[in-house]
Tab-separated table of C-alpha atoms in Angstrom:
chain	number	residue	atom	x	y	z
A	1	MET	CA	-65.220	42.229	64.317
A	2	LYS	CA	-61.696	42.594	65.746
A	3	GLN	CA	-59.804	45.484	64.170
A	4	ALA	CA	-56.168	45.954	63.101
A	5	VAL	CA	-54.662	49.123	61.642
A	6	HIS	CA	-51.639	48.571	59.431
A	7	PHE	CA	-49.476	51.405	58.082
A	8	GLY	CA	-48.138	50.400	54.674
A	9	ALA	CA	-50.338	48.934	51.947
A	10	GLY	CA	-47.418	47.754	49.847
A	11	ASN	CA	-46.537	44.193	48.944
A	12	ILE	CA	-45.123	43.315	52.384
A	13	GLY	CA	-48.065	44.879	54.192
A	14	ARG	CA	-50.639	43.081	52.060
A	15	GLY	CA	-48.688	39.867	51.493
A	16	PHE	CA	-47.428	39.295	55.018
A	17	ILE	CA	-48.591	41.185	58.132
A	18	GLY	CA	-51.992	42.307	56.879
A	19	ALA	CA	-52.662	38.850	55.458
A	20	LEU	CA	-51.927	37.189	58.819
A	21	PHE	CA	-54.356	39.515	60.605
A	22	SER	CA	-57.050	38.758	58.030
A	23	GLU	CA	-56.460	35.024	58.443
A	24	SER	CA	-56.828	35.534	62.207
A	25	GLY	CA	-60.315	37.020	61.909
A	26	TYR	CA	-59.429	40.716	61.970
A	27	HIS	CA	-60.690	43.451	59.723
A	28	VAL	CA	-57.524	45.136	58.452
A	29	THR	CA	-57.488	48.858	57.724
A	30	PHE	CA	-54.465	49.674	55.573
A	31	VAL	CA	-53.142	53.233	55.861
A	32	ASP	CA	-51.021	54.545	52.997
A	33	VAL	CA	-50.485	57.498	50.665
A	34	ALA	CA	-50.738	55.299	47.535
A	35	GLU	CA	-54.157	56.454	46.386
A	36	GLN	CA	-54.551	53.838	43.644
A	37	VAL	CA	-53.909	50.958	46.061
A	38	ILE	CA	-56.193	52.433	48.726
A	39	ASN	CA	-59.005	52.901	46.197
A	40	LYS	CA	-58.631	49.299	44.980
A	41	LEU	CA	-58.765	47.987	48.564
A	42	ASN	CA	-62.031	49.850	49.145
A	43	GLU	CA	-63.497	48.736	45.814
A	44	GLU	CA	-62.419	45.095	45.805
A	45	LYS	CA	-62.353	44.449	49.584
A	46	GLY	CA	-59.966	41.521	49.091
A	47	TYR	CA	-57.096	40.030	47.136
A	48	GLN	CA	-55.031	36.871	46.645
A	49	VAL	CA	-51.704	36.034	48.270
A	50	LYS	CA	-49.961	33.665	45.852
A	51	LEU	CA	-47.147	31.372	46.967
A	52	ALA	CA	-43.958	31.293	44.888
A	53	GLN	CA	-43.610	27.541	44.462
A	54	PRO	CA	-43.972	24.864	41.745
A	55	GLN	CA	-47.567	23.929	42.618
A	56	GLU	CA	-50.027	26.802	42.333
A	57	GLU	CA	-51.495	27.816	45.677
A	58	SER	CA	-53.110	31.037	46.825
A	59	ILE	CA	-54.820	32.374	49.960
A	60	THR	CA	-57.872	34.619	49.756
A	61	ILE	CA	-57.557	37.704	51.952
A	62	GLU	CA	-60.855	39.350	52.915
A	63	ASN	CA	-62.185	41.987	55.338
A	64	VAL	CA	-59.765	44.707	54.264
A	65	SER	CA	-60.134	48.405	53.551
A	66	GLY	CA	-57.877	51.414	53.107
A	67	ILE	CA	-57.428	55.018	54.218
A	68	ASN	CA	-55.289	57.632	52.494
A	69	ASN	CA	-53.521	59.319	55.401
A	70	MET	CA	-52.575	62.303	53.243
A	71	THR	CA	-56.210	63.435	53.027
A	72	TYR	CA	-58.208	61.531	55.644
A	73	ASP	CA	-56.391	61.967	58.969
A	74	ALA	CA	-59.674	61.955	60.906
A	75	ASP	CA	-60.531	58.518	59.522
A	76	VAL	CA	-57.131	57.154	60.608
A	77	ILE	CA	-57.636	58.598	64.104
A	78	GLU	CA	-61.080	56.970	64.239
A	79	ALA	CA	-59.656	53.601	63.120
A	80	ILE	CA	-57.029	53.776	65.882
A	81	GLN	CA	-59.902	54.167	68.396
A	82	GLN	CA	-61.282	50.759	67.388
A	83	ALA	CA	-58.085	48.744	66.903
A	84	THR	CA	-56.578	45.954	68.959
A	85	TYR	CA	-53.322	46.038	66.960
A	86	LEU	CA	-51.477	48.826	65.170
A	87	THR	CA	-48.617	47.636	62.982
A	88	THR	CA	-46.300	49.052	60.333
A	89	ALA	CA	-44.356	47.792	57.326
A	90	ILE	CA	-43.357	51.013	55.608
A	91	GLY	CA	-39.568	51.188	55.980
A	92	PRO	CA	-37.793	52.500	59.089
A	93	ASN	CA	-37.111	55.900	57.508
A	94	ILE	CA	-40.850	56.620	57.305
A	95	LEU	CA	-41.609	55.943	60.992
A	96	PRO	CA	-40.979	59.571	62.059
A	97	ARG	CA	-43.476	60.762	59.452
A	98	ILE	CA	-46.404	58.680	60.711
A	99	ALA	CA	-45.686	59.183	64.431
A	100	PRO	CA	-47.538	62.545	64.777
A	101	LEU	CA	-50.722	61.060	63.309
A	102	ILE	CA	-50.504	57.965	65.526
A	103	ALA	CA	-49.906	60.241	68.524
A	104	ARG	CA	-53.106	62.161	67.740
A	105	GLY	CA	-54.990	58.875	67.520
A	106	LEU	CA	-53.606	57.671	70.850
A	107	ALA	CA	-54.357	60.978	72.583
A	108	LYS	CA	-58.000	60.640	71.621
A	109	ARG	CA	-58.151	56.902	72.317
A	110	VAL	CA	-56.812	56.914	75.884
A	111	THR	CA	-59.475	59.400	77.000
A	112	ALA	CA	-62.252	57.322	75.404
A	113	THR	CA	-61.439	53.705	76.333
A	114	ASP	CA	-59.356	51.494	78.610
A	115	ASP	CA	-59.142	48.783	75.933
A	116	LYS	CA	-55.566	47.697	75.258
A	117	LEU	CA	-53.778	48.547	72.014
A	118	TYR	CA	-50.644	46.709	70.891
A	119	ILE	CA	-48.214	48.575	68.599
A	120	ILE	CA	-45.599	46.645	66.594
A	121	ALA	CA	-43.277	48.082	63.943
A	122	CYS	CA	-42.548	45.220	61.527
A	123	GLU	CA	-39.428	46.684	59.956
A	124	ASN	CA	-35.975	45.367	59.074
A	125	GLN	CA	-34.281	47.299	61.840
A	126	ILE	CA	-33.180	46.462	65.356
A	127	GLY	CA	-35.504	48.134	67.878
A	128	ALA	CA	-37.850	49.572	65.222
A	129	THR	CA	-40.804	49.726	67.630
A	130	ASP	CA	-38.664	51.517	70.221
A	131	ILE	CA	-37.785	54.072	67.538
A	132	LEU	CA	-41.455	54.535	66.603
A	133	LYS	CA	-42.429	54.787	70.296
A	134	GLN	CA	-39.942	57.601	70.913
A	135	HIS	CA	-41.213	59.558	67.911
A	136	ILE	CA	-44.794	59.109	69.159
A	137	LEU	CA	-43.883	60.225	72.697
A	138	ASP	CA	-42.157	63.286	71.255
A	139	ASN	CA	-45.583	64.313	69.938
A	140	LEU	CA	-47.513	63.846	73.210
A	141	ASP	CA	-47.847	65.985	76.332
A	142	GLU	CA	-46.917	64.579	79.754
A	143	GLU	CA	-50.500	63.948	80.825
A	144	THR	CA	-51.238	61.853	77.730
A	145	LYS	CA	-47.960	59.940	78.087
A	146	ASN	CA	-49.009	58.935	81.608
A	147	GLN	CA	-52.403	57.787	80.315
A	148	LEU	CA	-50.739	55.312	77.928
A	149	GLU	CA	-49.652	53.189	80.898
A	150	GLY	CA	-51.576	49.922	80.979
A	151	LYS	CA	-53.492	50.848	77.826
A	152	VAL	CA	-50.940	51.052	74.992
A	153	TYR	CA	-48.125	48.521	74.636
A	154	PHE	CA	-45.107	48.668	72.316
A	155	PHE	CA	-43.396	45.427	71.234
A	156	ASN	CA	-40.278	44.994	69.108
A	157	SER	CA	-40.371	42.290	66.457
A	158	ALA	CA	-38.372	40.452	63.811
A	159	VAL	CA	-39.976	39.731	60.431
A	160	ASP	CA	-38.813	37.538	57.593
A	161	ARG	CA	-40.513	36.926	54.250
A	162	ILE	CA	-39.244	37.568	50.734
A	163	VAL	CA	-41.733	39.641	48.743
A	164	PRO	CA	-40.330	40.718	45.339
A	165	ILE	CA	-41.367	43.764	43.292
A	166	GLN	CA	-44.311	42.841	41.086
A	167	ASP	CA	-47.210	44.071	38.960
A	168	GLN	CA	-48.669	47.124	40.703
A	169	SER	CA	-51.925	47.018	38.719
A	170	SER	CA	-53.321	44.249	40.932
A	171	LEU	CA	-53.737	43.894	44.706
A	172	ASP	CA	-52.646	40.254	44.453
A	173	VAL	CA	-49.214	39.586	45.940
A	174	LEU	CA	-46.610	36.900	45.196
A	175	VAL	CA	-44.680	35.796	48.311
A	176	GLU	CA	-42.333	33.003	49.241
A	177	PRO	CA	-44.008	30.209	51.261
A	178	TYR	CA	-41.622	30.610	54.219
A	179	TYR	CA	-42.155	33.363	56.773
A	180	GLU	CA	-41.283	34.206	60.371
A	181	TRP	CA	-42.768	36.859	62.673
A	182	VAL	CA	-41.280	36.949	66.164
A	183	VAL	CA	-42.596	39.420	68.764
A	184	GLU	CA	-40.873	40.264	72.049
A	185	THR	CA	-43.377	40.293	74.914
A	186	THR	CA	-44.138	38.758	78.293
A	187	GLU	CA	-47.748	39.978	78.076
A	188	ASP	CA	-50.669	37.670	77.353
A	189	ILE	CA	-51.732	39.214	74.052
A	190	PRO	CA	-54.483	38.281	71.573
A	191	PRO	CA	-53.273	35.509	69.252
A	192	VAL	CA	-52.429	36.175	65.620
A	193	THR	CA	-51.823	33.382	63.096
A	194	GLY	CA	-48.100	33.017	62.424
A	195	MET	CA	-46.953	35.252	65.304
A	196	THR	CA	-44.381	33.707	67.672
A	197	MET	CA	-43.866	35.377	71.053
A	198	VAL	CA	-40.497	35.325	72.847
A	199	LYS	CA	-39.123	36.943	76.009
A	200	ASP	CA	-35.832	38.027	74.399
A	201	LEU	CA	-35.843	39.103	70.767
A	202	ALA	CA	-32.145	39.953	70.394
A	203	PRO	CA	-30.918	36.485	69.281
A	204	PHE	CA	-33.804	36.162	66.804
A	205	ILE	CA	-33.543	39.586	65.219
A	206	GLU	CA	-29.749	39.569	64.928
A	207	ARG	CA	-29.741	36.003	63.598
A	208	LYS	CA	-32.290	37.053	60.985
A	209	LEU	CA	-30.742	40.423	60.085
A	210	PHE	CA	-27.189	39.113	59.871
A	211	THR	CA	-28.077	35.961	57.975
A	212	VAL	CA	-31.123	36.694	55.817
A	213	ASN	CA	-30.652	40.431	55.246
A	214	THR	CA	-26.862	40.291	55.080
A	215	GLY	CA	-26.959	37.291	52.757
A	216	HIS	CA	-29.589	38.822	50.492
A	217	ALA	CA	-27.637	42.083	50.191
A	218	VAL	CA	-24.322	40.327	49.503
A	219	ILE	CA	-25.927	38.254	46.742
A	220	ALA	CA	-27.442	41.404	45.220
A	221	TYR	CA	-24.215	43.405	45.181
A	222	LEU	CA	-22.087	40.506	43.912
A	223	GLY	CA	-24.746	39.711	41.323
A	224	TYR	CA	-24.891	43.300	40.144
A	225	LEU	CA	-21.118	43.402	39.706
A	226	ALA	CA	-21.268	40.109	37.797
A	227	GLY	CA	-23.928	41.450	35.419
A	228	LYS	CA	-26.714	39.199	36.746
A	229	SER	CA	-30.318	40.348	36.755
A	230	THR	CA	-31.950	38.192	39.437
A	231	ILE	CA	-31.020	36.642	42.775
A	232	ASP	CA	-31.562	33.057	41.591
A	233	GLU	CA	-29.494	33.708	38.442
A	234	THR	CA	-26.690	35.046	40.653
A	235	LEU	CA	-26.766	31.915	42.805
A	236	ALA	CA	-26.348	29.710	39.734
A	237	ASP	CA	-22.701	30.813	40.014
A	238	GLU	CA	-21.095	28.502	42.564
A	239	LYS	CA	-18.239	30.948	43.199
A	240	ILE	CA	-20.756	33.533	44.369
A	241	VAL	CA	-22.595	30.941	46.461
A	242	GLU	CA	-19.339	30.108	48.217
A	243	GLN	CA	-18.527	33.798	48.735
A	244	VAL	CA	-21.953	34.364	50.296
A	245	ARG	CA	-21.555	31.311	52.527
A	246	GLU	CA	-18.123	32.458	53.738
A	247	THR	CA	-19.532	35.917	54.515
A	248	LEU	CA	-22.377	34.398	56.527
A	249	LYS	CA	-19.938	32.203	58.394
A	250	GLU	CA	-18.312	35.431	59.602
A	251	THR	CA	-21.610	36.889	60.807
A	252	GLY	CA	-22.392	33.461	62.242
A	253	ALA	CA	-19.170	33.357	64.251
A	254	TYR	CA	-20.226	36.591	65.979
A	255	LEU	CA	-23.775	35.283	66.604
A	256	VAL	CA	-22.466	31.994	68.036
A	257	LYS	CA	-20.117	33.846	70.367
A	258	GLU	CA	-22.621	36.525	71.398
A	259	TYR	CA	-25.718	34.364	71.942
A	260	GLY	CA	-24.360	30.876	72.463
A	261	LEU	CA	-25.988	29.493	69.327
A	262	ASP	CA	-25.104	25.955	68.321
A	263	GLU	CA	-22.502	26.269	65.554
A	264	GLU	CA	-23.730	23.306	63.493
A	265	GLU	CA	-27.373	24.354	63.815
A	266	HIS	CA	-26.500	27.853	62.691
A	267	LEU	CA	-24.593	26.553	59.670
A	268	THR	CA	-27.722	24.587	58.761
A	269	TYR	CA	-29.719	27.832	59.095
A	270	ILE	CA	-27.248	29.586	56.758
A	271	ASN	CA	-27.515	26.854	54.133
A	272	LYS	CA	-31.324	26.768	54.422
A	273	ASN	CA	-31.485	30.482	53.679
A	274	ILE	CA	-29.152	30.224	50.696
A	275	GLU	CA	-31.567	27.623	49.300
A	276	ARG	CA	-34.491	30.019	49.953
A	277	PHE	CA	-32.731	32.672	47.902
A	278	LYS	CA	-32.430	30.259	44.959
A	279	ASN	CA	-36.239	30.193	44.519
A	280	ALA	CA	-36.611	31.015	40.805
A	281	TYR	CA	-40.385	31.519	41.204
A	282	LEU	CA	-39.666	34.762	43.085
A	283	ASN	CA	-37.803	36.212	40.069
A	284	ASP	CA	-36.308	38.745	42.463
A	285	GLY	CA	-34.141	41.456	40.869
A	286	VAL	CA	-30.658	42.250	42.202
A	287	THR	CA	-31.382	45.978	41.878
A	288	ARG	CA	-34.487	45.652	44.087
A	289	VAL	CA	-32.630	43.731	46.787
A	290	GLY	CA	-29.584	46.001	46.593
A	291	ARG	CA	-31.556	49.254	46.594
A	292	ALA	CA	-30.963	52.004	49.172
A	293	PRO	CA	-27.274	51.238	49.839
A	294	ILE	CA	-26.902	54.207	52.207
A	295	ARG	CA	-29.389	52.562	54.565
A	296	LYS	CA	-27.829	49.152	54.089
A	297	LEU	CA	-24.396	50.602	54.931
A	298	GLY	CA	-25.728	52.209	58.127
A	299	PRO	CA	-23.788	51.664	61.396
A	300	GLU	CA	-26.447	49.294	62.809
A	301	ASP	CA	-27.382	47.591	59.563
A	302	ARG	CA	-26.614	44.277	57.852
A	303	LEU	CA	-23.040	44.877	56.650
A	304	ILE	CA	-21.400	47.307	59.057
A	305	ARG	CA	-22.702	46.132	62.421
A	306	PRO	CA	-21.646	42.460	62.027
A	307	ALA	CA	-18.227	43.656	60.814
A	308	THR	CA	-17.707	45.990	63.786
A	309	GLN	CA	-19.000	43.375	66.223
A	310	ALA	CA	-16.683	40.744	64.708
A	311	GLN	CA	-13.739	43.125	65.027
A	312	LYS	CA	-14.568	43.835	68.701
A	313	ALA	CA	-14.767	40.102	69.369
A	314	GLY	CA	-11.440	39.429	67.636
A	315	LEU	CA	-13.171	37.474	64.864
A	316	PRO	CA	-12.463	37.628	61.097
A	317	TYR	CA	-14.361	40.071	58.877
A	318	THR	CA	-12.497	39.826	55.562
A	319	ASN	CA	-15.515	38.640	53.597
A	320	LEU	CA	-17.730	41.274	55.195
A	321	ALA	CA	-15.189	43.877	54.055
A	322	LYS	CA	-15.506	42.486	50.518
A	323	ALA	CA	-19.292	42.802	50.784
A	324	ILE	CA	-18.972	46.418	51.969
A	325	ALA	CA	-16.729	47.104	48.964
A	326	ALA	CA	-19.313	45.557	46.630
A	327	ALA	CA	-22.008	47.792	48.159
A	328	LEU	CA	-19.827	50.858	47.524
A	329	ALA	CA	-19.482	49.723	43.886
A	330	PHE	CA	-23.273	49.439	43.422
A	331	ASP	CA	-23.695	52.231	40.867
A	332	TYR	CA	-27.202	51.474	39.577
A	333	PRO	CA	-28.286	54.728	37.863
A	334	GLU	CA	-31.952	54.460	38.885
A	335	ASP	CA	-31.157	54.222	42.616
A	336	GLU	CA	-30.882	57.674	44.222
A	337	GLU	CA	-28.831	56.457	47.183
A	338	ALA	CA	-26.445	54.566	44.899
A	339	MET	CA	-25.904	57.730	42.868
A	340	GLU	CA	-25.386	59.759	46.047
A	341	ILE	CA	-22.667	57.334	47.155
A	342	GLN	CA	-20.982	57.505	43.749
A	343	GLU	CA	-20.916	61.299	43.939
A	344	MET	CA	-19.415	61.127	47.443
A	345	ILE	CA	-16.753	58.705	46.186
A	346	ARG	CA	-15.880	61.013	43.285
A	347	GLU	CA	-15.545	63.981	45.621
A	348	ASN	CA	-13.787	62.475	48.654
A	349	GLY	CA	-13.108	58.753	48.082
A	350	PRO	CA	-14.602	55.548	49.525
A	351	ALA	CA	-13.100	55.950	53.019
A	352	ALA	CA	-14.949	59.242	53.434
A	353	VAL	CA	-18.207	57.524	52.427
A	354	LEU	CA	-17.752	54.922	55.160
A	355	LYS	CA	-17.020	57.671	57.672
A	356	THR	CA	-20.138	59.643	56.719
A	357	VAL	CA	-22.579	56.817	56.015
A	358	SER	CA	-21.303	54.012	58.258
A	359	GLY	CA	-19.706	55.873	61.133
A	360	LEU	CA	-16.356	54.153	60.557
A	361	PRO	CA	-13.169	56.155	61.193
A	362	GLU	CA	-11.138	56.516	58.017
A	363	ASP	CA	-8.160	54.859	59.711
A	364	SER	CA	-10.156	51.867	61.039
A	365	GLU	CA	-8.994	48.431	59.945
A	366	ILE	CA	-12.447	47.643	58.531
A	367	THR	CA	-12.338	50.775	56.391
A	368	LYS	CA	-8.801	50.042	55.185
A	369	GLU	CA	-9.719	46.487	54.209
A	370	ALA	CA	-12.987	47.507	52.536
A	371	VAL	CA	-11.184	50.213	50.549
A	372	ARG	CA	-8.505	47.729	49.434
A	373	HIS	CA	-11.205	45.425	48.114
A	374	TYR	CA	-13.081	48.338	46.524
A	375	GLU	CA	-9.957	49.466	44.660
A	376	ALA	CA	-9.349	45.885	43.510
A	377	LEU	CA	-12.906	45.755	42.138
A	378	ARG	CA	-12.482	49.034	40.288
A	379	SER	CA	-9.136	48.035	38.781
A	380	ARG	CA	-10.585	44.964	37.066
C-alpha cells in the first residue's frame, strides 16, 4: 500500500491532510508527541471526519497508525524509508524541531532507494516548506545533500480549512465542509484527492493568508474586545462584519495591484469567506482563533505584512492599523503570548512591542496609527 508520513496528529492533521491521503488510498503514519492520540490511532486504526453543516455527514478514515517521535525515532526513520509523501501540519514554530529527525530519515533513505519522496509543509506561513528544507539541509553533510537531487522534492503549499478546538477524548474531528490545498510544482507527482497543483503559488497563498487568516484574526480580536465568545456570535454584530469587510478590502487592494486579480471577483471571495466564518456549527471560540498574537503580529504574517505592503504601494491601511491595535489589546490570561505582549506594553509601551515583534520602526506611520487606535481602545 502507498505510504504517507504526516507530522502532526492534531485536528488539522487528522481532519484535513491525513484524511485526504487516506481517501486517496494511502496508509497514513501520523508522527506526534501526543502519546494518548498516538495510542488511540494504533488501537482504533480509524476515525470519523464530521462535516460542520445542518445535515449530518461524516467520512470514515482508515489505514492510519501513529508513532511517538519522542521515544521511537527509529520507527519514524523506517517510515520515511517507505513513504511517497512526507507532510506536516504542526505549526511553523515546530518545523526546526522535527528537521533533525527528518534529516536522519532522508540520509538513510537516499542510500537505500532511488524512489522519489515529496515533502510538503502544510502550514499557515509563506514559504513554510522552504523553511523546513533549510532546517533539514542544516542537519545534513554535503555528500547527503547532493544525493537528495532527483530523489527528494520540496514543494510549498497553501492550505485552507477551519478546524475548531474540540473534544480531545475522541479521534473524530469536526471540520468545515470547504477546504483548499494548493501545491506549487511543475513535476508530475502522484495524485492526492483534493490537492490542486499550480506553477506559481504566490497569488494563492497571499490571497488566502490575507483574506482568510487576516479576516479570521480580525474577527477574533474584535470579538474578544466586544465580549463575544465565538466567531459566529461576533459576526451577528453587523458593525463588526462591516469592519472586517473594510479591513479585507484593504488587503484586497494590495492583492489586486500586486497580482492583477479581478477586483469584483476578489470582493466576491471576501464575502464568501465572511459567510464561511458565520458557520455556527463550527462553534469556534474567539480565544482559539486569536491565540498566539506574537506570531500573528510577525513581520510576514496576516496583519503586518499586508499593512506594510499597502503602505509601500501607496494604498490605505487604516483598518489594518485598527486590527493591529485590537491584537495588541488581546489580553486573554490563558494565552502565554498575549500575556507576554501585555508585559511588554506595561514596560515599554505598544510602539516598542511593534518594533520588537513586528519589525516596525517606532516612528513608522503604521506604528503611529496603530498606537493611536490602541490608545483609543484603552480609553473607552
